[in-house]
């Protein structure tokens, strides 16, 4: 809950962005994927699907290339994708962003997040409140933007934040409350009470809510509720998502952000100097994807839920304690009973030991708070059923 001195930081010596340990470090995802390749391990680490998304979406990208969509698209994104994003927000959530002024296409959710924080942070005293564990890029971007990171812990068993702790961290210094719902890595979906409290605090302290909803179509307990739909939220909320998860196309990097026009314009002023634009041929394909019938989204969610169930069974059988997720790609498991009380060491050894790769939750936690999450491991469920079955066989050999 304190200001985090040990987070990623920019150096004055021209060495770029250093890890909390002061190292030039690859991301945990790159490190574990490399280990998976080295030891021919089943990769349940980095969150990417191992099969393609809908054939018509892939075909639309091929068509777009064949028909000359190969030069810079417009800075805000092609008009038809912005329209498709707006229609999608209306169809699923009743939100009606104006495609011309309130929607911006970005190079993945990652660029939307980066441009948003760089655009909105004014001073080194500005604070960004994140929920810990947090997606790894958040702390890195806060460091790049030169702001202060404040954390609110998500607590077991359901990984919801405590309302009083949240209220004690948000103050008039808070520029941004950064929400990720459904949540990576814990699989939490924020309760209506937590969402309402975030909106109340943002209004009280005049903070902006930035919400990362890349797993919006993977909420298992009921329909996803964007925080922008709550009373008093839309006028101070930037909603971010991307096509990577929804269409199993994480390499395409087509994302977006929508919200009040003046905030979107501010984000655009930064975005134009990060990538300027990207993905000319992928933009029309994602537009087509966003207009697929409801059945596509329902089936994708059901299929992933089934995979989570297979994974949970395998983890139970191997002796892990399992936290079944309410949303997203990942299942969190407790490795303590398997000698994994130090999950970081456990995960580093796992590819060579049994041929499975996974990510320690401490990779998403500031060093000061590692002890609170030390035995937890994140497993990706977004892999083919036969791959999960092979992982199950290998995990059984752990005991
Ligand atoms: N936010 C979260 C919570 C994620 O898990 C990811 C990546 N899987 C991203 C952002 C990045 O999304 P993109 O690939 O669209 O940049
Ligand atoms: N979001 C993916 C994950 O959580 C990884 C993306 C990346 O490697 N940057 O696994």
XYZ file of C-alpha atoms and ligand atoms in Angstrom:
425
model
C 0.000 0.000 0.000
C 3.010 2.244 0.185
C 4.703 4.195 -2.546
C 6.883 1.576 -4.177
C 10.575 2.428 -4.283
C 11.460 -0.973 -5.761
C 9.417 -0.815 -8.957
C 10.802 -0.557 -12.492
C 12.717 2.669 -12.901
C 14.200 4.874 -15.549
C 17.912 5.486 -15.234
C 19.669 8.781 -15.516
C 22.682 7.030 -17.039
C 21.084 6.162 -20.345
C 20.620 2.507 -19.460
C 16.900 2.563 -20.172
C 14.369 0.981 -17.889
C 15.748 -1.277 -15.187
C 13.924 -4.021 -13.308
C 13.148 -3.746 -9.584
C 16.385 -5.695 -9.005
C 18.274 -3.016 -10.971
C 18.851 -5.335 -13.909
C 18.490 -5.094 -17.664
C 15.847 -7.809 -17.722
C 13.556 -9.391 -20.294
C 9.908 -9.582 -19.270
C 8.984 -12.648 -17.247
C 6.909 -13.819 -20.225
C 9.852 -13.721 -22.617
C 12.076 -15.439 -20.052
C 9.667 -18.302 -19.400
C 8.780 -18.795 -23.075
C 12.502 -19.082 -23.844
C 12.892 -21.673 -21.060
C 9.907 -23.591 -22.464
C 11.599 -23.781 -25.870
C 14.961 -24.757 -24.354
C 13.500 -27.691 -22.412
C 10.718 -28.586 -24.861
C 8.233 -27.789 -22.110
C 4.482 -27.328 -22.371
C 4.175 -23.549 -22.214
C 1.474 -22.596 -19.716
C 3.425 -19.408 -18.993
C 2.953 -16.634 -21.532
C -0.725 -15.981 -22.228
C -1.202 -16.646 -25.913
C -3.510 -19.192 -27.559
C -1.914 -22.019 -29.530
C -4.606 -22.139 -32.189
C -5.972 -19.592 -34.622
C -9.115 -17.547 -34.147
C -12.119 -17.392 -36.500
C -11.323 -18.252 -40.123
C -13.333 -15.311 -41.482
C -11.263 -12.866 -39.425
C -8.005 -14.372 -40.753
C -9.402 -14.305 -44.280
C -10.386 -10.638 -43.928
C -6.744 -9.749 -43.174
C -5.539 -11.691 -46.238
C -8.164 -9.959 -48.357
C -7.175 -6.574 -47.016
C -3.533 -7.184 -47.959
C -4.590 -8.398 -51.423
C -6.675 -5.266 -51.889
C -3.959 -2.809 -51.000
C -4.513 -1.993 -47.320
C -0.752 -1.815 -46.929
C 0.040 1.813 -46.192
C -0.378 3.998 -43.114
C -3.963 3.991 -41.917
C -5.421 7.240 -40.480
C -3.966 8.318 -37.114
C -7.134 7.532 -35.149
C -7.623 4.200 -36.957
C -9.682 3.368 -40.039
C -13.231 4.783 -39.759
C -14.875 1.386 -40.151
C -12.976 -0.106 -37.206
C -13.817 2.890 -35.026
C -17.454 2.428 -36.016
C -17.261 -1.308 -35.281
C -15.765 -0.593 -31.831
C -18.551 1.861 -31.077
C -21.220 -0.596 -32.297
C -19.629 -3.366 -30.229
C -19.711 -1.209 -27.086
C -23.366 -0.434 -27.735
C -24.346 -4.039 -28.527
C -22.755 -5.552 -25.435
C -22.867 -2.740 -22.885
C -25.133 0.084 -24.070
C -22.175 2.495 -24.306
C -22.258 4.865 -27.286
C -18.821 6.383 -27.940
C -18.723 8.701 -30.951
C -16.477 6.886 -33.465
C -15.048 10.169 -34.764
C -14.041 11.830 -31.512
C -14.273 9.315 -28.685
C -12.538 6.217 -30.099
C -8.839 5.763 -30.830
C -7.247 2.646 -32.366
C -3.856 1.736 -30.898
C -1.045 -0.805 -31.250
C -2.605 -3.231 -28.804
C -3.923 -2.459 -25.359
C -0.271 -1.963 -24.395
C 0.079 1.201 -26.462
C -3.316 2.454 -25.314
C -2.153 2.104 -21.701
C 1.248 3.654 -22.362
C -0.064 6.623 -24.342
C -2.813 7.205 -21.770
C -0.445 7.324 -18.812
C 2.133 9.426 -20.641
C -0.615 11.832 -21.725
C -2.387 12.239 -18.406
C 0.464 12.360 -15.914
C 1.558 15.935 -15.266
C 3.987 15.843 -12.400
C 6.302 13.513 -10.485
C 3.908 13.890 -7.544
C 1.009 12.405 -9.482
C 0.014 8.990 -8.192
C -1.306 6.022 -10.120
C -3.265 3.520 -8.049
C -3.034 -0.101 -9.217
C -4.387 -3.320 -7.786
C -1.633 -5.757 -6.836
C -0.767 -8.222 -8.330
C -0.764 -6.050 -11.481
C -0.005 -6.753 -15.136
C 3.730 -6.270 -15.522
C 3.669 -3.333 -17.921
C 1.723 -1.099 -15.496
C 4.610 -0.451 -13.122
C 7.010 -0.035 -16.032
C 4.787 2.583 -17.691
C 4.276 4.458 -14.433
C 8.079 4.614 -14.144
C 8.428 5.813 -17.741
C 5.781 8.457 -17.153
C 7.648 9.572 -14.040
C 4.734 9.157 -11.619
C 4.366 7.363 -8.283
C 2.907 3.878 -8.098
C 0.486 3.140 -5.252
C -0.833 -0.356 -4.740
C -3.972 -1.845 -3.266
C -3.655 -5.563 -2.469
C -6.025 -8.152 -3.904
C -6.571 -10.710 -1.208
C -7.275 -14.411 -1.215
C -9.498 -16.327 -1.663
C -11.405 -14.221 -4.229
C -8.766 -11.547 -4.928
C -11.104 -8.616 -4.256
C -9.637 -5.443 -2.727
C -10.718 -4.297 0.717
C -12.865 -1.143 0.414
C -11.228 0.580 3.369
C -7.711 -0.097 2.109
C -8.737 1.228 -1.286
C -10.174 4.385 0.242
C -6.995 4.918 2.253
C -4.796 4.836 -0.854
C -6.834 7.095 -3.152
C -6.310 10.785 -2.361
C -6.219 14.172 -4.062
C -2.758 13.190 -5.352
C -4.313 10.315 -7.308
C -4.321 11.163 -10.991
C -5.344 7.724 -12.258
C -7.002 4.639 -10.803
C -5.905 1.827 -13.109
C -8.337 -1.069 -13.160
C -7.981 -4.434 -14.910
C -11.240 -6.366 -14.996
C -11.330 -9.352 -15.599
C -7.955 -9.453 -13.957
C -4.594 -10.793 -15.052
C -3.092 -12.702 -13.240
C -5.655 -13.560 -10.533
C -8.786 -14.197 -12.644
C -10.803 -11.873 -10.377
C -13.849 -10.015 -11.646
C -14.488 -6.970 -9.484
C -17.715 -7.066 -7.477
C -20.360 -4.373 -8.124
C -19.521 -2.905 -4.690
C -15.825 -2.595 -5.537
C -16.626 -1.025 -8.906
C -18.992 1.483 -7.268
C -16.353 2.361 -4.665
C -13.770 3.028 -7.374
C -16.184 5.399 -9.126
C -17.094 7.109 -5.853
C -13.429 7.671 -4.963
C -12.549 8.864 -8.469
C -15.327 11.456 -8.279
C -14.439 12.507 -4.770
C -10.753 13.025 -5.608
C -11.174 14.076 -9.225
C -9.180 11.112 -10.565
C -9.434 9.481 -13.958
C -10.338 5.810 -14.193
C -8.349 3.869 -16.770
C -9.745 0.405 -17.272
C -8.041 -2.457 -19.065
C -10.731 -4.844 -20.271
C -8.807 -7.069 -22.684
C -10.532 -10.149 -21.167
C -14.011 -8.591 -21.507
C -15.411 -11.588 -23.401
C -13.997 -14.082 -20.916
C -16.116 -13.400 -17.823
C -17.450 -16.741 -16.630
C -19.956 -15.909 -13.897
C -22.130 -13.459 -15.822
C -21.895 -10.714 -18.422
C -18.922 -8.374 -18.170
C -19.784 -4.954 -16.734
C -17.479 -2.153 -17.933
C -16.897 0.341 -15.167
C -17.795 3.115 -17.655
C -21.434 1.971 -17.459
C -21.722 2.917 -13.764
C -23.415 6.224 -12.886
C -20.878 9.040 -12.696
C -18.143 7.018 -14.410
C -18.288 7.614 -18.171
C -17.191 11.262 -18.017
C -13.950 10.324 -16.234
C -13.197 6.866 -17.648
C -10.957 5.677 -20.459
C -11.900 2.134 -21.471
C -9.167 0.051 -23.090
C -9.395 -3.282 -24.871
C -7.923 -5.150 -27.803
C -8.638 -7.845 -30.346
C -5.753 -10.043 -29.202
C -7.623 -12.215 -26.701
C -11.101 -11.987 -28.178
C -9.974 -13.220 -31.602
C -6.932 -15.292 -30.584
C -4.686 -12.902 -32.501
C -2.278 -11.609 -29.879
C 0.398 -10.911 -32.495
C -1.766 -8.511 -34.488
C -1.678 -5.815 -31.811
C -4.907 -4.047 -32.649
C -6.202 -2.310 -29.537
C -8.349 0.686 -28.723
C -9.313 3.202 -26.102
C -12.563 5.108 -25.833
C -13.786 7.840 -23.533
C -14.486 11.588 -23.392
C -13.311 13.400 -26.540
C -10.848 15.728 -24.785
C -9.139 12.808 -23.039
C -8.966 10.814 -26.284
C -7.404 13.808 -28.017
C -4.822 14.019 -25.223
C -3.979 10.325 -25.656
C -3.736 10.814 -29.437
C -1.152 13.574 -29.018
C 1.191 11.003 -27.434
C 0.164 7.964 -29.459
C 1.049 9.715 -32.723
C 4.682 9.801 -31.604
C 4.835 6.263 -30.220
C 3.814 4.149 -33.203
C 1.898 6.825 -35.155
C -0.268 3.978 -36.560
C -0.120 0.205 -37.045
C -1.762 -2.838 -38.555
C -3.444 -1.419 -41.674
C -4.564 -4.860 -42.892
C -5.496 -6.139 -39.437
C -7.787 -3.221 -38.661
C -10.542 -4.236 -41.143
C -10.213 -7.849 -39.981
C -10.786 -6.900 -36.339
C -13.740 -4.746 -37.462
C -15.242 -7.863 -39.013
C -14.528 -9.834 -35.858
C -16.259 -7.299 -33.610
C -19.395 -7.724 -35.733
C -19.497 -11.529 -35.464
C -22.744 -12.910 -34.045
C -23.134 -13.360 -30.275
C -22.676 -17.125 -30.735
C -18.985 -16.618 -31.537
C -18.317 -14.786 -28.279
C -20.411 -17.275 -26.266
C -18.646 -20.291 -27.724
C -15.173 -18.833 -27.206
C -15.998 -18.171 -23.545
C -17.499 -21.639 -23.002
C -14.507 -23.330 -24.628
C -12.065 -21.485 -22.396
C -14.098 -22.219 -19.278
C -13.928 -25.915 -20.170
C -10.138 -25.601 -20.495
C -9.945 -23.948 -17.079
C -11.874 -26.907 -15.667
C -9.432 -29.389 -17.220
C -6.517 -27.395 -15.896
C -8.033 -27.162 -12.403
C -8.518 -30.938 -12.331
C -4.899 -31.478 -13.381
C -3.604 -29.041 -10.777
C -5.714 -30.588 -8.005
C -4.545 -34.072 -8.981
C -0.927 -32.888 -8.830
C -1.392 -31.475 -5.321
C -1.820 -27.732 -5.927
C -4.421 -25.597 -4.192
C -6.512 -24.080 -6.988
C -8.186 -20.650 -7.203
C -10.781 -21.044 -9.947
C -10.912 -17.833 -11.968
C -14.016 -15.733 -12.619
C -12.541 -14.461 -15.853
C -9.609 -14.362 -18.239
C -6.883 -16.691 -19.484
C -5.290 -17.733 -16.188
C -5.737 -20.039 -13.206
C -3.757 -19.305 -10.042
C -2.560 -22.265 -7.995
C -0.783 -22.562 -4.666
C 2.392 -24.659 -4.900
C 3.267 -24.543 -1.204
C 2.243 -28.167 -0.515
C 4.522 -29.259 -3.371
C 7.615 -27.600 -1.977
C 6.884 -24.444 -3.974
C 6.661 -21.959 -1.101
C 9.110 -19.902 -3.185
C 7.114 -19.983 -6.422
C 9.701 -17.940 -8.329
C 12.360 -20.621 -7.741
C 9.761 -23.346 -8.331
C 8.775 -21.845 -11.742
C 12.400 -21.311 -12.800
C 13.088 -25.021 -12.178
C 9.824 -26.391 -13.590
C 10.615 -26.486 -17.350
C 13.708 -28.622 -16.829
C 12.235 -30.638 -13.972
C 8.952 -31.806 -15.528
C 8.667 -30.012 -18.883
C 6.024 -27.425 -17.948
C 6.423 -23.633 -17.910
C 4.381 -21.310 -15.679
C 4.719 -17.832 -14.152
C 5.174 -16.984 -10.448
C 2.658 -14.431 -9.198
C 5.509 -12.474 -7.636
C 6.313 -11.329 -11.194
C 3.220 -9.124 -10.834
C 4.025 -7.874 -7.348
C 6.394 -5.184 -6.070
C 9.426 -6.719 -4.295
C 8.309 -5.254 -0.962
C 5.174 -7.413 -1.066
C 6.544 -10.682 -2.471
C 6.064 -12.528 0.819
C 2.271 -12.076 0.588
C 2.074 -14.022 -2.685
C 5.168 -16.216 -2.456
C 3.667 -19.674 -3.131
C 1.353 -18.734 -6.008
C 1.790 -19.752 -9.644
C -0.118 -18.593 -12.754
C -1.028 -21.199 -15.365
C -2.436 -20.218 -18.791
C -5.509 -22.226 -19.824
C -5.641 -20.841 -23.383
C -3.981 -23.911 -24.950
C -5.363 -26.840 -26.972
C -7.081 -29.569 -24.967
C -4.415 -32.136 -25.901
C -1.714 -29.737 -24.738
C -3.477 -29.309 -21.397
C -3.789 -33.103 -21.141
C -0.066 -33.501 -21.750
C 0.584 -30.843 -19.090
C -1.670 -32.829 -16.720
C 0.432 -35.978 -17.265
C 3.641 -34.079 -16.590
C 2.277 -32.235 -13.540
C 1.315 -35.585 -11.973
C 5.005 -36.504 -11.778
C 5.631 -33.625 -9.345
C 4.503 -35.309 -6.125
N -3.465 -5.933 -20.400
C -3.539 -7.165 -19.871
C -4.197 -7.351 -18.557
C -2.986 -8.243 -20.573
O -3.050 -9.464 -20.048
C -2.362 -8.012 -21.814
C -1.661 -9.094 -22.581
N -2.117 -10.264 -22.599
C -2.330 -6.725 -22.309
C -2.867 -5.709 -21.584
C -1.686 -6.427 -23.617
O -2.596 -6.467 -24.644
P -2.125 -6.247 -26.156
O -1.467 -7.501 -26.585
O -3.407 -5.962 -26.868
O -1.192 -5.101 -26.165
N -0.327 -10.626 -21.579
C 0.425 -11.824 -21.718
C 0.471 -12.550 -20.391
O 0.040 -12.044 -19.388
C 1.853 -11.602 -22.149
C 2.091 -10.515 -23.095
C 3.561 -10.212 -23.164
O 4.379 -11.114 -23.276
N 3.881 -8.975 -23.055
O 0.936 -13.651 -20.391
